[in-house]
mmCIF file of C-alpha atoms in Angstrom:
data_model
loop_
_atom_site.group_PDB
_atom_site.id
_atom_site.type_symbol
_atom_site.label_atom_id
_atom_site.label_comp_id
_atom_site.label_asym_id
_atom_site.label_seq_id
_atom_site.Cartn_x
_atom_site.Cartn_y
_atom_site.Cartn_z
ATOM 1 C CA MET A 1 50.440 16.423 21.379
ATOM 2 C CA ASP A 2 51.301 16.117 17.548
ATOM 3 C CA SER A 3 48.784 12.897 17.042
ATOM 4 C CA MET A 4 46.135 15.208 19.025
ATOM 5 C CA ALA A 5 46.748 18.308 17.367
ATOM 6 C CA ARG A 6 46.701 16.334 13.500
ATOM 7 C CA LYS A 7 43.150 14.864 14.858
ATOM 8 C CA HIS A 8 42.123 18.010 16.027
ATOM 9 C CA VAL A 9 42.358 19.607 12.649
ATOM 10 C CA GLU A 10 41.002 16.618 10.683
ATOM 11 C CA LEU A 11 37.678 16.892 12.904
ATOM 12 C CA ASN A 12 37.163 20.662 13.176
ATOM 13 C CA TRP A 13 39.259 22.271 10.237
ATOM 14 C CA VAL A 14 39.168 20.344 7.377
ATOM 15 C CA GLY A 15 36.737 20.730 4.788
ATOM 16 C CA ASN A 16 35.087 23.551 6.659
ATOM 17 C CA GLU A 17 34.752 27.107 4.772
ATOM 18 C CA VAL A 18 34.208 28.833 8.157
ATOM 19 C CA VAL A 19 36.333 28.176 11.670
ATOM 20 C CA LYS A 20 35.303 29.329 14.916
ATOM 21 C CA VAL A 21 38.976 29.872 16.036
ATOM 22 C CA PHE A 22 38.387 30.889 19.514
ATOM 23 C CA PRO A 23 35.889 27.906 20.467
ATOM 24 C CA VAL A 24 37.837 25.108 18.799
ATOM 25 C CA SER A 25 41.139 26.259 20.161
ATOM 26 C CA LYS A 26 39.491 25.927 23.709
ATOM 27 C CA LYS A 27 38.346 22.546 23.336
ATOM 28 C CA TYR A 28 41.434 21.509 22.013
ATOM 29 C CA THR A 29 43.138 22.966 24.867
ATOM 30 C CA PHE A 30 41.263 21.348 27.214
ATOM 31 C CA ASP A 31 41.647 17.945 25.783
ATOM 32 C CA LEU A 32 45.227 18.415 25.531
ATOM 33 C CA ALA A 33 45.317 19.507 29.277
ATOM 34 C CA CYS A 34 43.503 16.213 30.159
ATOM 35 C CA LYS A 35 45.652 13.950 28.732
ATOM 36 C CA LEU A 36 49.021 15.734 29.789
ATOM 37 C CA PHE A 37 47.699 15.972 33.252
ATOM 38 C CA MET A 38 45.643 13.039 33.703
ATOM 39 C CA SER A 39 45.957 10.761 30.440
ATOM 40 C CA VAL A 40 42.444 11.128 30.136
ATOM 41 C CA VAL A 41 42.001 10.385 26.440
ATOM 42 C CA ASP A 42 38.291 8.781 26.257
ATOM 43 C CA PRO A 43 36.036 11.400 24.214
ATOM 44 C CA GLU A 44 32.838 10.749 26.499
ATOM 45 C CA HIS A 45 35.079 11.318 29.669
ATOM 46 C CA VAL A 46 36.933 14.494 28.405
ATOM 47 C CA THR A 47 33.001 15.464 27.207
ATOM 48 C CA ARG A 48 31.873 14.797 30.897
ATOM 49 C CA LEU A 49 34.746 16.799 32.614
ATOM 50 C CA PHE A 50 34.254 19.694 30.041
ATOM 51 C CA LYS A 51 30.531 20.077 30.839
ATOM 52 C CA HIS A 52 31.265 20.446 34.362
ATOM 53 C CA PHE A 53 34.437 22.851 33.725
ATOM 54 C CA SER A 54 32.161 24.972 31.482
ATOM 55 C CA VAL A 55 29.681 25.588 34.351
ATOM 56 C CA ILE A 56 32.588 26.616 36.265
ATOM 57 C CA ILE A 57 33.862 28.883 33.882
ATOM 58 C CA THR A 58 30.302 30.527 33.463
ATOM 59 C CA GLY A 59 29.586 31.260 37.261
ATOM 60 C CA LEU A 60 33.237 32.160 37.556
ATOM 61 C CA PHE A 61 32.849 35.991 37.431
ATOM 62 C CA SER A 62 29.256 35.832 38.338
ATOM 63 C CA VAL A 63 27.652 37.613 41.603
ATOM 64 C CA PRO A 64 28.577 35.277 44.511
ATOM 65 C CA ILE A 65 25.149 34.375 45.403
ATOM 66 C CA ASP A 66 24.832 31.035 46.581
ATOM 67 C CA LEU A 67 20.929 30.697 45.689
ATOM 68 C CA PRO A 68 19.215 28.080 43.450
ATOM 69 C CA GLY A 69 19.265 29.109 39.870
ATOM 70 C CA THR A 70 22.162 31.617 40.036
ATOM 71 C CA ALA A 71 25.382 30.980 37.876
ATOM 72 C CA TYR A 72 27.246 30.974 40.881
ATOM 73 C CA ASN A 73 25.374 28.258 42.712
ATOM 74 C CA ARG A 74 25.371 25.864 39.462
ATOM 75 C CA ALA A 75 29.012 26.804 39.382
ATOM 76 C CA MET A 76 29.818 25.268 42.861
ATOM 77 C CA LYS A 77 27.496 22.411 42.114
ATOM 78 C CA GLY A 78 29.954 22.121 38.574
ATOM 79 C CA GLY A 79 33.112 22.292 40.601
ATOM 80 C CA LYS A 80 32.166 19.523 43.049
ATOM 81 C CA SER A 81 30.681 17.196 40.258
ATOM 82 C CA MET A 82 34.553 18.019 38.516
ATOM 83 C CA ARG A 83 36.337 17.296 41.745
ATOM 84 C CA GLU A 84 34.215 13.999 42.543
ATOM 85 C CA GLU A 85 35.449 13.256 38.635
ATOM 86 C CA ILE A 86 39.256 13.808 39.053
ATOM 87 C CA MET A 87 39.148 12.277 42.721
ATOM 88 C CA LYS A 88 37.964 8.714 40.926
ATOM 89 C CA ILE A 89 40.663 9.447 38.855
ATOM 90 C CA ILE A 90 43.356 9.641 41.202
ATOM 91 C CA ALA A 91 41.882 6.924 42.925
ATOM 92 C CA ASN A 92 42.008 4.550 40.084
ATOM 93 C CA ARG A 93 45.510 5.259 38.914
ATOM 94 C CA LYS A 94 46.587 4.879 42.597
ATOM 95 C CA LYS A 95 44.887 1.424 42.900
ATOM 96 C CA GLU A 96 46.660 0.700 39.227
ATOM 97 C CA MET A 97 50.431 2.090 40.512
ATOM 98 C CA LEU A 98 49.803 -0.045 43.556
ATOM 99 C CA GLU A 99 48.957 -3.117 40.968
ATOM 100 C CA ASN A 100 51.955 -2.406 39.335
ATOM 101 C CA LYS A 101 49.237 -2.264 36.310
ATOM 102 C CA LEU A 102 50.302 1.005 35.049
ATOM 103 C CA VAL A 103 50.803 1.515 31.275
ATOM 104 C CA THR A 104 54.438 3.209 30.453
ATOM 105 C CA ALA A 105 52.646 5.941 28.505
ATOM 106 C CA CYS A 106 51.027 7.196 31.587
ATOM 107 C CA LYS A 107 53.962 7.340 33.821
ATOM 108 C CA SER A 108 55.139 10.717 32.881
ATOM 109 C CA ASP A 109 51.919 12.795 33.473
ATOM 110 C CA PHE A 110 51.372 14.991 36.332
ATOM 111 C CA LEU A 111 48.752 12.928 37.918
ATOM 112 C CA SER A 112 51.535 10.073 38.267
ATOM 113 C CA ARG A 113 54.241 12.255 39.491
ATOM 114 C CA MET A 114 52.509 13.995 41.747
ATOM 115 C CA LEU A 115 51.238 10.517 43.634
ATOM 116 C CA LEU A 116 54.869 9.350 43.971
ATOM 117 C CA VAL A 117 56.120 13.083 45.394
ATOM 118 C CA THR A 118 56.781 13.355 49.249
ATOM 119 C CA ASP A 119 56.563 16.544 51.532
ATOM 120 C CA ALA A 120 59.323 17.116 54.066
ATOM 121 C CA ASN A 121 57.841 14.784 56.171
ATOM 122 C CA ASN A 122 58.277 11.964 53.642
ATOM 123 C CA GLU A 123 54.555 11.821 53.033
ATOM 124 C CA PHE A 124 52.713 11.246 50.269
ATOM 125 C CA ILE A 125 50.632 14.390 49.179
ATOM 126 C CA SER A 126 47.276 13.793 49.838
ATOM 127 C CA GLU A 127 44.793 12.884 46.975
ATOM 128 C CA LYS A 128 42.515 16.099 47.673
ATOM 129 C CA VAL A 129 45.550 18.593 47.309
ATOM 130 C CA ILE A 130 46.647 16.624 44.198
ATOM 131 C CA CYS A 131 42.852 17.325 42.815
ATOM 132 C CA ASN A 132 43.131 20.726 43.571
ATOM 133 C CA ASN A 133 46.705 20.922 41.837
ATOM 134 C CA ILE A 134 44.891 19.613 38.742
ATOM 135 C CA VAL A 135 41.871 21.912 38.860
ATOM 136 C CA GLY A 136 44.025 24.962 39.257
ATOM 137 C CA LEU A 137 46.266 23.645 36.106
ATOM 138 C CA LEU A 138 43.369 22.940 34.263
ATOM 139 C CA PHE A 139 41.823 26.444 34.724
ATOM 140 C CA ALA A 140 45.168 28.070 34.251
ATOM 141 C CA SER A 141 46.184 26.795 31.087
ATOM 142 C CA TYR A 142 42.544 26.943 29.377
ATOM 143 C CA GLU A 143 41.728 30.406 28.736
ATOM 144 C CA THR A 144 45.843 31.801 28.109
ATOM 145 C CA THR A 145 46.505 28.794 25.805
ATOM 146 C CA SER A 146 43.525 29.166 23.857
ATOM 147 C CA THR A 147 43.827 32.988 23.364
ATOM 148 C CA GLY A 148 47.133 33.110 22.553
ATOM 149 C CA VAL A 149 46.655 30.684 19.815
ATOM 150 C CA SER A 150 43.856 32.603 18.654
ATOM 151 C CA PHE A 151 45.831 35.886 18.458
ATOM 152 C CA VAL A 152 48.551 34.080 16.734
ATOM 153 C CA LEU A 153 46.402 32.906 13.697
ATOM 154 C CA LYS A 154 44.638 36.130 13.696
ATOM 155 C CA TYR A 155 47.794 37.935 13.026
ATOM 156 C CA LEU A 156 48.720 35.318 10.415
ATOM 157 C CA ALA A 157 45.484 36.155 8.598
ATOM 158 C CA GLN A 158 46.129 39.851 8.884
ATOM 159 C CA LEU A 159 49.692 39.797 7.979
ATOM 160 C CA PRO A 160 50.398 37.514 5.089
ATOM 161 C CA HIS A 161 53.884 38.129 4.277
ATOM 162 C CA ILE A 162 54.707 36.583 8.101
ATOM 163 C CA TYR A 163 52.110 33.524 7.363
ATOM 164 C CA HIS A 164 54.339 33.112 4.391
ATOM 165 C CA GLU A 165 57.824 32.727 6.440
ATOM 166 C CA VAL A 166 56.067 30.332 8.906
ATOM 167 C CA TYR A 167 54.174 28.356 6.423
ATOM 168 C CA LYS A 168 57.997 27.842 4.689
ATOM 169 C CA GLU A 169 59.618 27.080 7.938
ATOM 170 C CA GLN A 170 56.744 24.522 8.518
ATOM 171 C CA MET A 171 57.290 22.831 5.267
ATOM 172 C CA GLU A 172 60.747 22.640 5.902
ATOM 173 C CA ILE A 173 60.403 20.774 8.848
ATOM 174 C CA ALA A 174 57.711 18.669 7.394
ATOM 175 C CA LYS A 175 59.768 17.286 4.025
ATOM 176 C CA SER A 176 62.290 16.222 6.689
ATOM 177 C CA LYS A 177 60.123 13.535 7.589
ATOM 178 C CA SER A 178 58.790 10.775 6.576
ATOM 179 C CA GLU A 179 54.976 9.985 5.702
ATOM 180 C CA GLY A 180 52.929 9.885 9.183
ATOM 181 C CA GLU A 181 56.042 10.245 11.355
ATOM 182 C CA LEU A 182 55.290 12.584 14.212
ATOM 183 C CA LEU A 183 57.189 15.902 14.927
ATOM 184 C CA ASN A 184 59.960 15.648 18.326
ATOM 185 C CA TRP A 185 61.299 17.862 20.307
ATOM 186 C CA GLU A 186 64.256 18.275 17.724
ATOM 187 C CA ASP A 187 61.917 19.571 15.043
ATOM 188 C CA ILE A 188 60.133 21.805 17.687
ATOM 189 C CA GLN A 189 63.897 23.449 18.197
ATOM 190 C CA LYS A 190 64.026 24.019 14.358
ATOM 191 C CA MET A 191 60.874 26.405 14.692
ATOM 192 C CA LYS A 192 62.765 29.490 15.327
ATOM 193 C CA TYR A 193 60.802 32.169 13.068
ATOM 194 C CA SER A 194 57.426 30.589 14.337
ATOM 195 C CA TRP A 195 58.708 30.931 17.857
ATOM 196 C CA ASN A 196 59.323 34.337 17.369
ATOM 197 C CA VAL A 197 55.981 35.179 16.216
ATOM 198 C CA VAL A 198 54.093 33.728 19.089
ATOM 199 C CA CYS A 199 56.577 35.517 21.458
ATOM 200 C CA GLU A 200 56.012 38.756 19.744
ATOM 201 C CA THR A 201 51.790 37.707 19.550
ATOM 202 C CA LEU A 202 52.265 37.377 23.248
ATOM 203 C CA ARG A 203 53.764 40.562 23.614
ATOM 204 C CA LEU A 204 51.359 42.534 21.613
ATOM 205 C CA VAL A 205 48.741 40.843 23.475
ATOM 206 C CA PRO A 206 48.961 39.037 26.640
ATOM 207 C CA PRO A 207 46.248 36.193 27.656
ATOM 208 C CA ALA A 208 46.281 37.229 31.291
ATOM 209 C CA LEU A 209 44.650 40.623 32.069
ATOM 210 C CA GLY A 210 47.535 41.271 34.436
ATOM 211 C CA ASN A 211 48.782 40.304 37.935
ATOM 212 C CA ASN A 212 49.438 41.622 41.093
ATOM 213 C CA GLN A 213 53.032 43.811 41.988
ATOM 214 C CA SER A 214 54.326 45.453 44.962
ATOM 215 C CA PRO A 215 57.056 47.857 44.397
ATOM 216 C CA ARG A 216 60.405 47.621 45.710
ATOM 217 C CA LYS A 217 60.591 50.996 47.267
ATOM 218 C CA ASP A 218 58.785 54.520 47.659
ATOM 219 C CA SER A 219 57.797 55.829 44.244
ATOM 220 C CA ILE A 220 55.609 58.789 42.963
ATOM 221 C CA PRO A 221 54.031 57.499 39.278
ATOM 222 C CA HIS A 222 52.368 60.654 37.973
ATOM 223 C CA SER A 223 52.201 62.512 40.999
ATOM 224 C CA PHE A 224 50.777 59.659 43.032
ATOM 225 C CA PRO A 225 52.629 58.246 45.901
ATOM 226 C CA VAL A 226 52.749 54.299 46.016
ATOM 227 C CA PRO A 227 54.943 53.226 49.218
ATOM 228 C CA ALA A 228 56.841 50.104 49.338
ATOM 229 C CA GLU A 229 55.086 48.271 51.825
ATOM 230 C CA GLY A 230 51.505 49.233 50.731
ATOM 231 C CA LEU A 231 48.943 47.283 48.881
ATOM 232 C CA PRO A 232 50.010 45.416 45.919
ATOM 233 C CA LEU A 233 49.156 46.983 42.233
ATOM 234 C CA HIS A 234 47.075 45.423 39.589
ATOM 235 C CA ILE A 235 49.399 45.755 36.651
ATOM 236 C CA ILE A 236 47.359 45.370 33.450
ATOM 237 C CA ARG A 237 49.577 44.455 30.847
ATOM 238 C CA HIS A 238 47.426 45.543 27.772
ATOM 239 C CA LYS A 239 47.849 49.014 28.858
ATOM 240 C CA THR A 240 51.685 49.177 30.020
#
């Protein structure tokens, strides 16, 4: 992750007077997800996946009319193309694992672990289910992570005294590393102030709009009766 972050900063941040944080953070989030979930790092392959993914995102909240030319129709086609790409990755990985040619770097990613998991009947999970899980993870990590990163940088830009403390903590860790040495888990554990900044940002601006919740018992908030066994309520975190 550290090596990818450094490369991302060098390509998209260094030398630019103006950086549009949200778009580049979304691209970085997707690149990182592809590496962590499937060990896909080839730029052309990632770009091809991202192209299909972007089409899906565009039609995600469109009117569900499946007619040629509509955003929904394009999203359906993009979803099919993306699943076909991921199914190829799964098939190739499965073949590599069967032939015992899998490199050590790929053994710990999500895809490899899912291919080794068995269900209650001691049967391996189907490739289609694995594909759907990966697509779900890509969606879940995309907007939320990039939104969180963008708002952290927004607050750091608006609050110089907070930025100074974060910078100070990061530089202390950097000084303890030799040139070219990447961060490890112990280094991340030392980022206590930085982590508090992230947590406070997520508290102030939750990346997710909200979630559905059901009351455990009958309640009457603002004189409006809500039965415990009724329909779940959609709680908007920005308003609570």
